[in-house]
mmCIF file of C-alpha atoms in Angstrom:
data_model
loop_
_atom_site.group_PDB
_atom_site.id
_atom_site.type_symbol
_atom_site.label_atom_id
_atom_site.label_comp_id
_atom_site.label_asym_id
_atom_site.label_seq_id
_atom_site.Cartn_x
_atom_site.Cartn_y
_atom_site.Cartn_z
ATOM 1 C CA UNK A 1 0.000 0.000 0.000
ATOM 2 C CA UNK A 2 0.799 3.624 -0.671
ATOM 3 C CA UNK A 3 0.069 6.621 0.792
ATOM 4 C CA UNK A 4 1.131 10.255 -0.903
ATOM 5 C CA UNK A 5 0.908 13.620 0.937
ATOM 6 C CA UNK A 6 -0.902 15.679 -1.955
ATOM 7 C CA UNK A 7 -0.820 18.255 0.990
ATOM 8 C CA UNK A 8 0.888 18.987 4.036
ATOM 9 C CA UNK A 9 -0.231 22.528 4.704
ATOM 10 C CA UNK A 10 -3.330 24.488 7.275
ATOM 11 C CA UNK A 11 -6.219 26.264 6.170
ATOM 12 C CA UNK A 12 -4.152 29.179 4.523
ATOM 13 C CA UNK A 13 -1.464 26.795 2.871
ATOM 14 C CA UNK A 14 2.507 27.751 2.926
ATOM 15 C CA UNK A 15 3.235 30.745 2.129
ATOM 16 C CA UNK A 16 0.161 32.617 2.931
ATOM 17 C CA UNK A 17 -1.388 35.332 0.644
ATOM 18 C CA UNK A 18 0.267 38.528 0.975
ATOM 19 C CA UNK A 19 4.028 39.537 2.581
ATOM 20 C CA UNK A 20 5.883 42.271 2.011
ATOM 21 C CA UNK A 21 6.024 41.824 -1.799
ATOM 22 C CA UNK A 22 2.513 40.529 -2.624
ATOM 23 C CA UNK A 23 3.780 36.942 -3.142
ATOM 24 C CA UNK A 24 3.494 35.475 -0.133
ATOM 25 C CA UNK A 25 3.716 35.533 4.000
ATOM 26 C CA UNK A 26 5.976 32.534 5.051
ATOM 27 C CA UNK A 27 6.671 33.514 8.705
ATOM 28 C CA UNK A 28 9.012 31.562 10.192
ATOM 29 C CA UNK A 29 9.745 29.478 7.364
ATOM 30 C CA UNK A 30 12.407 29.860 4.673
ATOM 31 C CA UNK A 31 11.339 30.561 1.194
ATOM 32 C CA UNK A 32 14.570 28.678 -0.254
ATOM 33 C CA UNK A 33 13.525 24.930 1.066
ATOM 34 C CA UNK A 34 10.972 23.854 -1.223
ATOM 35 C CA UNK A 35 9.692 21.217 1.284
ATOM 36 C CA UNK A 36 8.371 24.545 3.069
ATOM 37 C CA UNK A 37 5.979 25.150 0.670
ATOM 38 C CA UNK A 38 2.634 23.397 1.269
ATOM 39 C CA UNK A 39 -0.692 23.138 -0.142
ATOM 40 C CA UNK A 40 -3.901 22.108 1.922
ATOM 41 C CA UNK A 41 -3.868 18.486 3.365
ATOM 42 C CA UNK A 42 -4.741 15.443 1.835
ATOM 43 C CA UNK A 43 -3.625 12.436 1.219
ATOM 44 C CA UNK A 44 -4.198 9.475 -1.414
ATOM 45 C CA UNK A 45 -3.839 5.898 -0.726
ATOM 46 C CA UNK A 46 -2.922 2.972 -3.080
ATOM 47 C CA UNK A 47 -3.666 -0.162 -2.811
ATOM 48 C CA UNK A 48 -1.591 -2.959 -4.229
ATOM 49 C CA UNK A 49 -4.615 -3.685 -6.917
ATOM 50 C CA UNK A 50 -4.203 0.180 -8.407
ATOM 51 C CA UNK A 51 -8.192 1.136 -6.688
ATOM 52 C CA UNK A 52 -7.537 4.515 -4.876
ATOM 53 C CA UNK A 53 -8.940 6.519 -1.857
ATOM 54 C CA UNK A 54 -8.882 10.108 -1.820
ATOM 55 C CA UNK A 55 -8.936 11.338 1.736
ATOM 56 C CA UNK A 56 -10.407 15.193 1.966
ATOM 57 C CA UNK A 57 -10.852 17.323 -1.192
ATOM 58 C CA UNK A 58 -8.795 20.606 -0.318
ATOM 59 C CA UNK A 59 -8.969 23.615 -2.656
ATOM 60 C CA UNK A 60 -5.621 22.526 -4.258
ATOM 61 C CA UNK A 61 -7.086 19.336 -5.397
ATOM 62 C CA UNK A 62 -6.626 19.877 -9.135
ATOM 63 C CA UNK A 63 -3.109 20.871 -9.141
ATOM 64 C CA UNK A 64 -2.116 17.973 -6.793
ATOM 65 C CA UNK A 65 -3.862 15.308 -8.810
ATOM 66 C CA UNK A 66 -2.190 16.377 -11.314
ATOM 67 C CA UNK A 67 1.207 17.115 -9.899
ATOM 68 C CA UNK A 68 1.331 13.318 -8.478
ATOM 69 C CA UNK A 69 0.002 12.065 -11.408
ATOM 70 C CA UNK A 70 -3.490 10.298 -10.066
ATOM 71 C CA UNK A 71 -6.242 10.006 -12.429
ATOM 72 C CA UNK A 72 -8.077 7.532 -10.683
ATOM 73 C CA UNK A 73 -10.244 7.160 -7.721
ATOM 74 C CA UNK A 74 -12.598 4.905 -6.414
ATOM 75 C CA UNK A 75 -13.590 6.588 -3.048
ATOM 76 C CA UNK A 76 -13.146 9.935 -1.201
ATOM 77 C CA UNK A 77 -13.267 10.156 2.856
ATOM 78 C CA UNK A 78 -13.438 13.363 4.400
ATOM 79 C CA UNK A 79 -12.920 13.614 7.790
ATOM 80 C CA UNK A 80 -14.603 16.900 8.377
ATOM 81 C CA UNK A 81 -16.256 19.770 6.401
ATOM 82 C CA UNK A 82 -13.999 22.264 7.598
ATOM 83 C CA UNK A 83 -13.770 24.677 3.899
ATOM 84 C CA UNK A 84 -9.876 23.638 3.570
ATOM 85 C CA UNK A 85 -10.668 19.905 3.206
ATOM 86 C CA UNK A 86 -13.799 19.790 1.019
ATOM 87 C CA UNK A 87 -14.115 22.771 -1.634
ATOM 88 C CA UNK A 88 -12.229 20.706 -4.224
ATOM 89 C CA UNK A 89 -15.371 18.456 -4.216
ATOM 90 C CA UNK A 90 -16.227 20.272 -7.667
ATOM 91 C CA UNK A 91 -12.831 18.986 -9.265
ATOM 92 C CA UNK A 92 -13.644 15.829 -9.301
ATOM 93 C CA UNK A 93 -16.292 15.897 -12.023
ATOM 94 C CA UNK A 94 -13.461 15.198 -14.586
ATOM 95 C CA UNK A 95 -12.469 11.846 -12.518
ATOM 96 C CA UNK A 96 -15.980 10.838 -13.149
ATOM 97 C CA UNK A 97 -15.644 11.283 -16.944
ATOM 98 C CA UNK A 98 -12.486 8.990 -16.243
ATOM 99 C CA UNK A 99 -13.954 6.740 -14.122
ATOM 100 C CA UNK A 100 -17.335 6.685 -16.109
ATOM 101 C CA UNK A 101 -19.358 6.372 -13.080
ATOM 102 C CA UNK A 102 -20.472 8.428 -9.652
ATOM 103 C CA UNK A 103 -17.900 8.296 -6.717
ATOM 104 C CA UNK A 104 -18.843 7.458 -3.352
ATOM 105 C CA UNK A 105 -18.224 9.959 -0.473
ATOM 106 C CA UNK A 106 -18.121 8.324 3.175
ATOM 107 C CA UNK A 107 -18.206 10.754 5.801
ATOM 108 C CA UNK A 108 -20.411 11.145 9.163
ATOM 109 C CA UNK A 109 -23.657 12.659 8.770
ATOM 110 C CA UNK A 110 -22.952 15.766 10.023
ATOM 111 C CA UNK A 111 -19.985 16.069 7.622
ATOM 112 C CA UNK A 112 -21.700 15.006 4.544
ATOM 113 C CA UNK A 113 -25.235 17.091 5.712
ATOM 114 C CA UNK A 114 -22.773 20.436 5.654
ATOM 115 C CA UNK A 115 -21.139 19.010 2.095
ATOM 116 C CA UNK A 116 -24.784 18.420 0.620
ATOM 117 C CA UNK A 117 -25.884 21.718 1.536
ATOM 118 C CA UNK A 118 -22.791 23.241 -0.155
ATOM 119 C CA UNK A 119 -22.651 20.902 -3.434
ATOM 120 C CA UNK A 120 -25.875 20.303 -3.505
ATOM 121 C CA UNK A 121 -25.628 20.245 -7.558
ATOM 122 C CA UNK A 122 -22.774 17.471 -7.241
ATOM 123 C CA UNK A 123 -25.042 15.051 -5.211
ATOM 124 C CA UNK A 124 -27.828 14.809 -7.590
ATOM 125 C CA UNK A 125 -27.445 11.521 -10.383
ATOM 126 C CA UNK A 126 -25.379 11.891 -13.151
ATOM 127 C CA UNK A 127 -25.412 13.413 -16.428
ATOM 128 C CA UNK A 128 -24.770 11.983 -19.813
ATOM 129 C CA UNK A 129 -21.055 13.032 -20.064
ATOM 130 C CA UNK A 130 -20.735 14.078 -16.075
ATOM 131 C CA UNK A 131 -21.282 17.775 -16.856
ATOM 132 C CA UNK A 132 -21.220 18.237 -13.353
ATOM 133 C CA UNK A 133 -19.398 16.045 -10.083
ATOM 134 C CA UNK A 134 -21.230 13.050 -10.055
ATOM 135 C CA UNK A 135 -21.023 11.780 -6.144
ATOM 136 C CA UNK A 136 -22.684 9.262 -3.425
ATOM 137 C CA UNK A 137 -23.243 10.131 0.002
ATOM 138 C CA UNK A 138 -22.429 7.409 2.750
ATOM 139 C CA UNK A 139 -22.833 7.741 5.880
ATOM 140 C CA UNK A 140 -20.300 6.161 8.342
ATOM 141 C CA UNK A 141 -19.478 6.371 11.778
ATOM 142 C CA UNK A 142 -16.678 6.271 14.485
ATOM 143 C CA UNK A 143 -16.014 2.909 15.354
ATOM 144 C CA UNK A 144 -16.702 1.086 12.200
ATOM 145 C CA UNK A 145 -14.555 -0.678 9.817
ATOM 146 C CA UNK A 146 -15.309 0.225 6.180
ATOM 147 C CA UNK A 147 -14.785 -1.471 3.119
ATOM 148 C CA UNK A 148 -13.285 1.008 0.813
ATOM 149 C CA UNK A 149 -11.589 0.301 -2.473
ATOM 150 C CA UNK A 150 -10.429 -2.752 -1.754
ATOM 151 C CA UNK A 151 -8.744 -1.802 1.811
ATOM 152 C CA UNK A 152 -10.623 -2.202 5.664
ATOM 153 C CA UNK A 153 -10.466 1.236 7.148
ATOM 154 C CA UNK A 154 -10.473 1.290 10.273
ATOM 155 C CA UNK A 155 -12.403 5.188 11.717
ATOM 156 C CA UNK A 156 -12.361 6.484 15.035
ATOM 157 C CA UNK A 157 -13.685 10.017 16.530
ATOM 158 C CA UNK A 158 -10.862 12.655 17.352
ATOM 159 C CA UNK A 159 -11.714 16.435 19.318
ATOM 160 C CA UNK A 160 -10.911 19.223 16.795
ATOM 161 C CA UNK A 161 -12.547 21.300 19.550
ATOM 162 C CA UNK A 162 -15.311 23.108 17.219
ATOM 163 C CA UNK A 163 -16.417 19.640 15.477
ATOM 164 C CA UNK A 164 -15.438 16.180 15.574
ATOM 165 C CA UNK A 165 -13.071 15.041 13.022
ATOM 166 C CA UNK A 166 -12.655 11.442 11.327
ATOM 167 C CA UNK A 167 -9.220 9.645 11.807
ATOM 168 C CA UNK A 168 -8.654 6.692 9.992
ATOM 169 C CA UNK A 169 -6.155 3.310 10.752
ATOM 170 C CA UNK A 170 -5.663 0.589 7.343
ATOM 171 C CA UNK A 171 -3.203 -1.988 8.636
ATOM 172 C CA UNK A 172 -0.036 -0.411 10.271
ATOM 173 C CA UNK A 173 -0.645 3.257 9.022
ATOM 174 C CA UNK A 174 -2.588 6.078 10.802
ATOM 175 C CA UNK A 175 -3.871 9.130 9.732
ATOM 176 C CA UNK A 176 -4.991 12.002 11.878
ATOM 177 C CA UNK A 177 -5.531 15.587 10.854
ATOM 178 C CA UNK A 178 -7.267 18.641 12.399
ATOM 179 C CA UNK A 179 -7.280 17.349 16.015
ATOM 180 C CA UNK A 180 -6.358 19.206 19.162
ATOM 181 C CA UNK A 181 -7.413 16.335 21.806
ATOM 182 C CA UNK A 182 -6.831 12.168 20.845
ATOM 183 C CA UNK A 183 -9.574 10.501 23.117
ATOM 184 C CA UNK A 184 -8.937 6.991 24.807
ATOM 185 C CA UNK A 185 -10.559 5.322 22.167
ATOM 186 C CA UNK A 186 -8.554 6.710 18.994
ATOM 187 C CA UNK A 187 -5.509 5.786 20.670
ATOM 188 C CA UNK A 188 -6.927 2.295 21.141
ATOM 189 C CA UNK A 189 -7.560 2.042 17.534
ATOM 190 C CA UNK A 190 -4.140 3.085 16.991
ATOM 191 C CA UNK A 191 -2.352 0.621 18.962
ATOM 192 C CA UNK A 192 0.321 -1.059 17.362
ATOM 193 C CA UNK A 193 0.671 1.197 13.793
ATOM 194 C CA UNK A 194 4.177 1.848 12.463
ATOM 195 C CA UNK A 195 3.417 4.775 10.159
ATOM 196 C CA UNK A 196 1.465 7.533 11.775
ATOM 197 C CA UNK A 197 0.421 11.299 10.412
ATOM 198 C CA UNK A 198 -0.567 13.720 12.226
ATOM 199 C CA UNK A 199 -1.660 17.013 12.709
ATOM 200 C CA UNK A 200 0.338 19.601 13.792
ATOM 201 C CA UNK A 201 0.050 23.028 13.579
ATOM 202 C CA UNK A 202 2.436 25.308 15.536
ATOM 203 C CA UNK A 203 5.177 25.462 18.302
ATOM 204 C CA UNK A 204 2.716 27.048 20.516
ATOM 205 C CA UNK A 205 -0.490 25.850 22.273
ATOM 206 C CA UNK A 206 -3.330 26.467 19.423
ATOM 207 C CA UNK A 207 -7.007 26.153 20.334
ATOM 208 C CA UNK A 208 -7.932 23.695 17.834
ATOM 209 C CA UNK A 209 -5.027 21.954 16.377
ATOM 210 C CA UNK A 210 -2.191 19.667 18.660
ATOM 211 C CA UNK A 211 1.313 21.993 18.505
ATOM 212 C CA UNK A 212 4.708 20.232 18.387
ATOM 213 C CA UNK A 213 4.787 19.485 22.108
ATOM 214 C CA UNK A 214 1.853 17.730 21.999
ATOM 215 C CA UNK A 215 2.325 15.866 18.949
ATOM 216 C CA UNK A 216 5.528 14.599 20.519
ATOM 217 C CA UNK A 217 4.219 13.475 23.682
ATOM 218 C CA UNK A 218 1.488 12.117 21.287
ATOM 219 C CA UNK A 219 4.057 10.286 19.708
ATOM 220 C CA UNK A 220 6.141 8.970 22.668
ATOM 221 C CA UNK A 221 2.526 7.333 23.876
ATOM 222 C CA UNK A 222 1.319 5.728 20.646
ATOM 223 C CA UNK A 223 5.232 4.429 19.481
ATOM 224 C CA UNK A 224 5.155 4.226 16.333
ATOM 225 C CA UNK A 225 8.586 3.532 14.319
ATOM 226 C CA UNK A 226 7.388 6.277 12.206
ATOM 227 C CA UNK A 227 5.324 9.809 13.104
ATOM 228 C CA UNK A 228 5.134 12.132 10.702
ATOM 229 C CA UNK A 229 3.929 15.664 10.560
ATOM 230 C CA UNK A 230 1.337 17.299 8.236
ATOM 231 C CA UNK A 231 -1.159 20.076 8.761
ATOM 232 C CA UNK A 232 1.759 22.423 9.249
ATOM 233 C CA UNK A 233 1.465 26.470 9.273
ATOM 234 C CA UNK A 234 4.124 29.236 8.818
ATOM 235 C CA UNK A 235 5.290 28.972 12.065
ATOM 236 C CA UNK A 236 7.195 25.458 11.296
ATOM 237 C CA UNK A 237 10.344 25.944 9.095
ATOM 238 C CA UNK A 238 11.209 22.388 7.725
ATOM 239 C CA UNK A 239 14.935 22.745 9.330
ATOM 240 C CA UNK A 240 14.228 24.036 12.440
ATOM 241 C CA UNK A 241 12.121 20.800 12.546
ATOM 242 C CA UNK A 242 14.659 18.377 11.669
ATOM 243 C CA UNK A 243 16.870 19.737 13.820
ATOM 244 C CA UNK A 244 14.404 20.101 17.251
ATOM 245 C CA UNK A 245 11.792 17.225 16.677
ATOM 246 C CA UNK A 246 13.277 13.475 18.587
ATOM 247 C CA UNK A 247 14.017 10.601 16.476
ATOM 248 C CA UNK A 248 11.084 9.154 15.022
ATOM 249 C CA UNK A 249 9.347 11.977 14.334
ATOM 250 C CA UNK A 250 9.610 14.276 11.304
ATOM 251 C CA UNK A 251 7.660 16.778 9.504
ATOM 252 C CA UNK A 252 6.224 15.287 6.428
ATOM 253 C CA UNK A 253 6.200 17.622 2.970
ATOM 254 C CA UNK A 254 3.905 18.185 -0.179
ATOM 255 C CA UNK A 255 4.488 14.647 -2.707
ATOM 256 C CA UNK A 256 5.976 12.333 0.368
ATOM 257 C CA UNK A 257 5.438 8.628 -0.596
ATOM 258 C CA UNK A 258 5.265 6.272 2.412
ATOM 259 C CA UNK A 259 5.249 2.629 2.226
ATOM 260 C CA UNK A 260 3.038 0.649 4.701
ATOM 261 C CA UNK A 261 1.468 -3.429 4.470
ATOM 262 C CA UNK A 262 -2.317 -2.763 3.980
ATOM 263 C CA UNK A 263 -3.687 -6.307 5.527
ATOM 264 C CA UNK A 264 -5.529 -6.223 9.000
ATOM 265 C CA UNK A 265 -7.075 -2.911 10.486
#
């Protein structure tokens, strides 16, 4: 199994709009490393057969389909409806032209009644020739183990303070973005992974997102061989990160390719 970070980057991406000179704000991070630049999160994952999930639709969607070179997808999962992991929902009418059928969307109800609302156009049937998104609501829930494109995924609930957010275990990899507290039970269901991402923000405390203390500590509890960073804002230059994060934690960046066996959940 394979798992790409199409995005690494918060709400505003890396750099932000506007600086000094109109072409971006990058804060604490240095324009010269190119792993500091970072689009909105989201991930794709592989499975050995070729069938692929899509996990949130940022606004960056088309340009890191097509910078990773994915033009297929058999299921999206978005863990929340937050506007920086679902408003490139509209992009994927052309992967339904390639696909030449309707994609299913899994999400909790609350997450896919706030998607509806917003692309309510995409959720109708299809179109001769998919002249709009063509996509299928389903509803899942925290706790269950879903069948999606071949792979058993594994959800459980995380606290992004304002809403709950989906995080999702296939086999030894974990995936957890936009989450500021990791209940009992999402550690539970992350018991034993190898590969872990996660969500992290800033060096300081945030309000809704974990910061790099956290994440750590985070880290130290779960042990995984692996942690790795995404959801990353200004504030997190990628080497002052290599240098200051412990071993077996690092900050991911935009096209990272991990490796992980996809059996068991």
């Amino acid at each position: 199994m394979k798992i790409i970070l199409l995005g690494c980057g918060g709400s505003g991406g890396v750099p932000l709009l506007g600086g000094d000179d109109g072409h971006g704000a990058w804060g604490a991070c240095d324009p010269a490393e190119p792993r500091n630049r970072r689009t909105r999160s989201s991930i794709v994952i592989q499975a050995a057969d070729g069938q692929t999930i899509l996990v949130d639709a940022g606004p960056d969607l088309r340009a890191q389909l097509l910078e990773h070179g994915i033009g297929r997808i058999d299921a999206v999962l978005l863990t929340h409806a937050h506007a920086d992991h679902v408003m490139g929902l509209d992009e994927l009418r052309i992967i339904n032209r390639i696909m030449g059928k309707a994609l299913p969307v899994y999400g909790t109800a609350q997450t896919l009644s706030d998607v509806t609302s917003r692309f309510e156009y995409a959720f109708r049937p299809p179109t001769l020739g998919f002249f709009r998104p063509a996509l299928e609501a389903v509803i899942v829930e925290p706790g269950q183990v879903v069948h999606l494109a071949g792979l058993d995924v594994r959800l459980f609930s995380q606290d992004h303070k304002v809403m709950e957010t989906l995080g999702l275990r296939i086999g030894s990899f974990g995936y957890s973005t936009d989450v500021v507290e990791m209940p009992d039970a999402g550690f539970d269901a992350l018991a034993g992974v190898q590969d872990w991402v996660v969500g992290c923000f800033q060096r300081a405390p945030h309000p809704v997102h974990a910061h790099v203390e956290k994440a750590i500590d985070w880290a130290c509890r779960l042990g995984a061989a692996r942690t790795v960073l995404t959801h990353m804002g200004p504030d997190l230059d990628w080497a002052w990160m290599r240098q200051s994060l412990p071993e077996g934690v690092e900050p991911g960046y935009d096209g990272m390719v991990l490796e992980s066996p996809q059996d068991g959940a």
